[in-house]
Tab-separated table of C-alpha atoms and ligand atoms in Angstrom:
chain	number	residue	atom	x	y	z
V	1	MET	CA	106.465	120.001	88.565
V	2	VAL	CA	106.517	116.230	89.081
V	3	ASN	CA	108.330	114.080	86.512
V	4	CYS	CA	108.031	110.361	86.034
V	5	GLU	CA	109.608	107.455	84.218
V	6	ARG	CA	107.854	104.143	83.506
V	7	LEU	CA	109.598	101.092	84.931
V	8	SER	CA	108.059	98.089	83.228
V	9	TYR	CA	105.635	96.993	80.526
V	10	ALA	CA	102.711	96.306	82.856
V	11	LEU	CA	102.934	98.772	85.739
V	12	GLY	CA	105.180	100.957	87.870
V	13	ALA	CA	106.642	104.436	87.472
V	14	ALA	CA	109.416	106.277	89.308
V	15	ILE	CA	108.697	109.836	90.350
V	16	THR	CA	111.657	112.175	90.447
V	17	ASP	CA	112.085	115.712	91.813
V	18	ILE	CA	110.172	115.178	94.997
V	19	ASP	CA	111.192	115.299	98.641
V	20	ILE	CA	108.515	113.693	100.779
V	21	ARG	CA	109.625	115.690	103.832
V	22	GLY	CA	108.758	118.944	102.155
V	23	LEU	CA	105.291	120.385	102.070
V	24	ILE	CA	104.045	119.330	98.674
V	25	ASN	CA	101.473	121.613	97.144
V	26	GLY	CA	98.013	120.633	95.921
V	27	ASP	CA	99.044	120.563	92.246
V	28	ASP	CA	101.913	118.184	92.986
V	29	VAL	CA	99.638	115.908	95.013
V	30	LYS	CA	97.275	115.869	92.019
V	31	SER	CA	100.106	115.041	89.608
V	32	VAL	CA	101.380	112.210	91.821
V	33	GLN	CA	97.821	110.884	92.079
V	34	GLU	CA	97.415	110.924	88.289
V	35	ILE	CA	100.722	109.133	87.738
V	36	TRP	CA	99.730	106.644	90.430
V	37	HIS	CA	96.301	105.893	88.880
V	38	GLU	CA	97.902	105.440	85.482
V	39	ASN	CA	100.791	103.217	86.643
V	40	HIS	CA	99.338	101.565	89.808
V	41	VAL	CA	102.726	101.533	91.580
V	42	VAL	CA	104.815	104.644	92.186
V	43	ILE	CA	108.410	104.664	93.411
V	44	ILE	CA	110.056	107.659	95.053
V	45	ARG	CA	113.747	107.043	95.578
V	46	GLY	CA	116.452	108.531	97.759
V	47	GLN	CA	114.324	109.773	100.647
V	48	SER	CA	115.694	110.315	104.133
V	49	ALA	CA	112.400	110.215	105.975
V	50	LYS	CA	111.587	109.766	109.637
V	51	PRO	CA	108.394	107.922	110.694
V	52	GLN	CA	106.430	111.181	111.055
V	53	ASP	CA	107.532	112.310	107.546
V	54	ILE	CA	106.055	109.136	106.054
V	55	ILE	CA	102.794	109.707	107.922
V	56	ASN	CA	102.606	113.365	106.856
V	57	PHE	CA	103.267	112.502	103.212
V	58	ALA	CA	100.787	109.606	103.158
V	59	GLU	CA	98.027	111.800	104.626
V	60	ASN	CA	98.051	113.850	101.425
V	61	PHE	CA	96.453	110.872	99.679
V	62	GLY	CA	93.768	109.699	102.092
V	63	VAL	CA	92.926	108.584	105.586
V	64	LEU	CA	95.498	106.405	107.322
V	65	ASP	CA	94.595	103.112	108.916
V	66	ASN	CA	95.544	102.642	112.573
V	67	HIS	CA	96.104	98.953	111.840
V	68	GLU	CA	93.670	97.638	114.421
V	69	ALA	CA	93.306	94.474	112.312
V	70	THR	CA	96.962	93.605	113.017
V	71	PRO	CA	97.653	95.429	116.303
V	72	PHE	CA	100.811	93.489	117.171
V	73	TYR	CA	102.769	94.677	114.179
V	74	ARG	CA	102.417	98.426	114.752
V	75	MET	CA	105.406	100.612	115.348
V	76	GLU	CA	105.609	101.761	118.948
V	77	GLY	CA	104.248	105.290	119.226
V	78	TYR	CA	103.061	105.292	115.581
V	79	PRO	CA	99.894	103.192	115.115
V	80	GLN	CA	99.715	104.517	111.534
V	81	LEU	CA	102.866	102.543	110.691
V	82	LEU	CA	103.456	98.808	110.561
V	83	GLU	CA	106.988	97.672	111.191
V	84	ILE	CA	107.964	94.905	108.783
V	85	THR	CA	111.295	93.691	109.955
V	86	THR	CA	113.603	90.743	110.542
V	87	LYS	CA	115.017	92.470	113.626
V	88	PRO	CA	114.342	90.450	116.819
V	89	PHE	CA	112.077	92.190	119.299
V	90	ASN	CA	112.445	91.737	123.092
V	91	GLY	CA	114.762	88.799	122.459
V	92	ARG	CA	112.134	86.984	120.334
V	93	PRO	CA	112.154	86.498	116.550
V	94	SER	CA	110.290	89.298	114.844
V	95	GLU	CA	106.608	88.491	114.210
V	96	THR	CA	106.753	90.365	110.919
V	97	ARG	CA	109.806	88.642	109.465
V	98	ASN	CA	107.611	86.727	107.018
V	99	VAL	CA	104.953	89.272	106.032
V	100	GLY	CA	103.680	89.226	102.451
V	101	ARG	CA	105.053	85.883	101.289
V	102	ASN	CA	102.181	84.969	98.985
V	103	TRP	CA	100.388	87.056	96.338
V	104	HIS	CA	97.871	89.347	98.005
V	105	SER	CA	96.294	92.765	98.308
V	106	ASP	CA	96.643	94.387	101.741
V	107	TYR	CA	93.920	93.965	104.346
V	108	SER	CA	91.703	91.981	101.948
V	109	TYR	CA	90.719	89.887	104.995
V	110	THR	CA	89.106	92.934	106.683
V	111	ASP	CA	85.859	94.814	106.015
V	112	ARG	CA	87.885	97.890	104.985
V	113	PRO	CA	90.339	96.458	102.408
V	114	ALA	CA	93.206	98.882	101.964
V	115	ALA	CA	92.960	101.462	99.208
V	116	ALA	CA	96.729	101.811	98.992
V	117	SER	CA	99.945	101.186	100.893
V	118	MET	CA	103.239	103.048	101.123
V	119	LEU	CA	106.310	101.085	102.133
V	120	PHE	CA	109.496	102.857	103.148
V	121	CYS	CA	112.777	100.983	103.092
V	122	VAL	CA	114.978	101.794	106.096
V	123	ASN	CA	117.283	98.836	105.482
V	124	PRO	CA	117.142	96.527	102.450
V	125	ALA	CA	118.214	92.878	102.654
V	126	PRO	CA	121.939	92.597	101.778
V	127	LEU	CA	120.970	90.486	98.762
V	128	GLY	CA	117.522	89.484	97.483
V	129	GLY	CA	114.275	90.312	99.323
V	130	ASP	CA	112.689	92.051	96.323
V	131	THR	CA	108.964	92.747	96.133
V	132	MET	CA	106.923	91.929	93.012
V	133	PHE	CA	103.722	93.643	91.918
V	134	CYS	CA	101.167	92.631	89.282
V	135	ASN	CA	98.524	94.615	87.445
V	136	MET	CA	95.006	93.377	88.261
V	137	VAL	CA	93.300	95.696	85.762
V	138	LYS	CA	95.271	94.087	82.951
V	139	ALA	CA	94.591	90.689	84.502
V	140	TYR	CA	90.850	91.373	84.270
V	141	GLU	CA	90.969	92.938	80.820
V	142	THR	CA	92.930	90.036	79.331
V	143	LEU	CA	90.326	87.458	80.387
V	144	SER	CA	87.886	86.299	77.717
V	145	ASP	CA	84.415	87.901	77.746
V	146	HIS	CA	82.973	84.661	79.068
V	147	MET	CA	85.468	84.447	81.936
V	148	GLN	CA	84.857	88.123	82.772
V	149	LYS	CA	81.125	87.366	83.032
V	150	ILE	CA	81.866	84.452	85.360
V	151	VAL	CA	84.124	86.454	87.703
V	152	ASN	CA	81.717	89.419	87.687
V	153	ASP	CA	79.281	87.217	89.635
V	154	LEU	CA	81.756	85.759	92.132
V	155	TYR	CA	82.564	86.708	95.709
V	156	SER	CA	86.065	85.828	96.930
V	157	VAL	CA	86.223	84.565	100.503
V	158	TYR	CA	89.398	85.916	102.114
V	159	ASP	CA	90.915	83.988	104.993
V	160	ILE	CA	93.769	85.518	106.993
V	161	SER	CA	95.061	82.069	107.923
V	162	LEU	CA	96.036	81.559	104.259
V	163	THR	CA	98.750	84.183	104.784
V	164	GLU	CA	101.931	82.180	104.215
V	165	GLY	CA	103.892	81.701	107.436
V	166	PHE	CA	100.911	82.820	109.569
V	167	TYR	CA	101.132	79.820	111.903
V	168	GLU	CA	104.865	80.353	112.433
V	169	ARG	CA	104.028	83.464	114.461
V	170	ASP	CA	103.263	83.671	118.179
V	171	PRO	CA	100.241	81.360	118.849
V	172	SER	CA	98.363	83.788	121.102
V	173	GLU	CA	98.852	86.659	118.633
V	174	VAL	CA	97.733	84.362	115.799
V	175	ALA	CA	94.574	83.440	117.754
V	176	THR	CA	93.714	87.113	118.449
V	177	THR	CA	94.445	88.180	114.871
V	178	LYS	CA	92.170	85.392	113.573
V	179	GLN	CA	89.423	86.434	115.962
V	180	LEU	CA	89.695	90.034	114.769
V	181	ASN	CA	89.515	88.967	111.119
V	182	PRO	CA	86.982	86.187	110.474
V	183	PRO	CA	86.640	84.972	106.835
V	184	ILE	CA	84.991	87.650	104.693
V	185	ALA	CA	83.607	87.710	101.149
V	186	HIS	CA	84.340	90.570	98.738
V	187	PRO	CA	83.360	90.949	95.066
V	188	ALA	CA	85.925	89.169	92.871
V	189	VAL	CA	86.009	92.290	90.699
V	190	ARG	CA	86.825	95.578	92.420
V	191	VAL	CA	85.829	98.847	90.772
V	192	HIS	CA	88.241	101.715	91.405
V	193	PRO	CA	86.162	104.627	92.765
V	194	SER	CA	88.288	107.310	91.070
V	195	SER	CA	89.180	105.796	87.708
V	196	GLY	CA	86.171	103.462	87.342
V	197	LYS	CA	88.600	100.760	86.212
V	198	ARG	CA	87.620	97.143	86.891
V	199	ALA	CA	90.256	94.980	88.536
V	200	LEU	CA	90.342	91.307	89.413
V	201	TYR	CA	90.157	90.847	93.197
V	202	VAL	CA	91.270	87.275	93.805
V	203	SER	CA	94.501	86.216	95.497
V	204	GLU	CA	96.405	83.353	97.071
V	205	ARG	CA	94.570	84.179	100.319
V	206	VAL	CA	91.158	83.247	98.894
V	207	SER	CA	89.855	79.923	100.240
V	208	HIS	CA	86.833	79.621	97.905
V	209	PHE	CA	84.071	81.572	96.204
V	210	HIS	CA	80.956	82.215	98.255
V	211	GLY	CA	78.255	79.630	97.463
V	212	MET	CA	80.740	77.251	95.829
V	213	SER	CA	82.684	74.397	97.420
V	214	GLN	CA	86.451	74.581	97.890
V	215	GLU	CA	86.790	71.769	95.354
V	216	GLU	CA	84.822	73.729	92.743
V	217	SER	CA	86.598	76.993	93.514
V	218	ARG	CA	90.221	75.767	93.608
V	219	PRO	CA	90.850	75.386	89.864
V	220	ILE	CA	89.349	78.833	89.178
V	221	ILE	CA	91.384	80.527	91.944
V	222	ASP	CA	94.557	78.809	90.715
V	223	PHE	CA	93.885	79.800	87.119
V	224	LEU	CA	93.150	83.439	88.009
V	225	CYS	CA	96.266	83.754	90.205
V	226	LEU	CA	98.472	82.202	87.535
V	227	HIS	CA	96.930	84.421	84.884
V	228	ALA	CA	97.402	87.584	86.977
V	229	THR	CA	101.027	86.842	87.860
V	230	LYS	CA	102.391	86.025	84.399
V	231	HIS	CA	105.860	87.502	83.847
V	232	GLU	CA	104.601	90.125	81.436
V	233	ASN	CA	102.174	91.428	84.061
V	234	ILE	CA	104.790	92.093	86.754
V	235	TYR	CA	107.066	94.833	88.045
V	236	ARG	CA	109.837	93.621	90.370
V	237	HIS	CA	111.269	96.134	92.809
V	238	VAL	CA	114.876	95.818	94.014
V	239	TRP	CA	115.036	97.804	97.251
V	240	LYS	CA	117.523	100.463	98.222
V	241	ALA	CA	117.523	102.346	101.527
V	242	GLY	CA	115.376	105.461	101.165
V	243	ASP	CA	112.902	104.003	98.622
V	244	LEU	CA	109.247	104.769	99.191
V	245	VAL	CA	107.080	102.436	97.132
V	246	CYS	CA	103.378	103.263	96.915
V	247	TRP	CA	100.913	100.748	95.511
V	248	ASP	CA	97.236	100.769	94.753
V	249	ASN	CA	95.692	97.774	96.509
V	250	ARG	CA	92.550	98.010	94.382
V	251	THR	CA	94.397	97.405	91.149
V	252	THR	CA	97.485	95.368	92.103
V	253	MET	CA	98.671	92.367	94.099
V	254	HIS	CA	102.151	91.994	95.530
V	255	VAL	CA	104.439	89.369	97.045
V	256	ALA	CA	107.549	89.849	99.216
V	257	LEU	CA	110.156	87.285	98.181
V	258	LYS	CA	111.910	85.329	100.901
V	259	ASP	CA	115.146	84.824	98.981
V	260	PHE	CA	117.365	86.552	101.518
V	261	ASP	CA	119.316	85.832	104.689
V	262	GLN	CA	116.776	86.380	107.446
V	263	THR	CA	119.483	86.606	110.115
V	264	LYS	CA	120.357	89.989	108.542
V	265	ALA	CA	118.309	93.157	108.969
V	266	ARG	CA	115.616	93.945	106.400
V	267	HIS	CA	113.614	96.780	107.863
V	268	MET	CA	110.566	98.514	106.362
V	269	LEU	CA	107.790	100.845	107.548
V	270	ARG	CA	104.309	100.739	106.017
V	271	ALA	CA	101.498	103.275	106.009
V	272	THR	CA	98.101	102.043	104.814
V	273	LEU	CA	95.336	104.155	103.273
V	274	ILE	CA	91.843	103.023	104.250
V	275	GLY	CA	89.499	101.869	101.492
V	276	GLU	CA	85.705	101.715	101.282
V	277	LYS	CA	83.728	99.426	103.568
V	278	SER	CA	83.034	96.201	101.722
V	279	GLY	CA	82.130	92.560	102.112
V	280	PHE	CA	80.048	90.283	104.295
V	281	LEU	CA	81.026	87.654	106.857
V	282	VAL	CA	80.484	84.071	105.741
F	1	AKG	O1	108.151	93.492	102.852
F	1	AKG	C1	107.697	93.720	101.738
F	1	AKG	O2	108.401	93.888	100.755
F	1	AKG	C2	106.212	93.829	101.541
F	1	AKG	C3	105.442	93.176	102.639
F	1	AKG	C4	103.971	93.365	102.439
F	1	AKG	O3	103.284	92.542	101.915
F	1	AKG	C5	103.374	94.645	102.854
F	1	AKG	O4	104.067	95.491	103.423
F	1	AKG	O5	102.192	94.844	102.601
F	2	FE2	FE1	101.252	93.307	101.683
């Protein structure tokens, strides 16, 4: 039996009575899935999981991405996990110290935008470093009918170089990552294949709408991002070691706040569930 408790007005629920290391049975997987669809973000606290435990748990919910779109950020020996960390690597600053600093949905700049992500906190920042999530179904539903009709016809062009802090990373890795992920257009409204819910699919990593100039697109992108990230549409997660936070990338955006001392360890592991093939190169 899986129990849950809602965490905010717009989205987010904590699931209790679950140990992700254990074999969870089919009924429990179904219950977690239902809670997840309903609340978009699910938090499982107090876990003492090893990398393989995270992989095993995540595989209950779909096919894991091997992160070929961002090969440099994979955990050694575990291509199914990205290491998001401030810890220096081989004497160099970590390339993932600044991941997720503007509002986005994971892997939107690829042709297989992520269905969902699961982020495990090994080490939280000593103070700050929270992650915020917003509900993109609500964002869509609270637009006027006219605005909904407008966005229904738009294609968002996602550009990996709009990832905040991207150019602060290693130049040769940046060049390869850009080559692997050329700008790609996806429908500005994403339909969830299981729930049929319509969600806005626009973020701070959208350069323009396909067929429109940047000048024409900018005010609409800015409006939609502001609208989606209003306070009442957000859940803010304060990390503790052992938290596993699972989010639906089809129905939410998130941002990792940089309000923490980056000389201290903040260490996370992320599994990514592959979504449907989508989009066209522009
Ligand atoms: O570090 C975080 O809190 C989240 C970073 C991020 O955007 C991600 O893991 O997808
Ligand atoms: Fe992210």
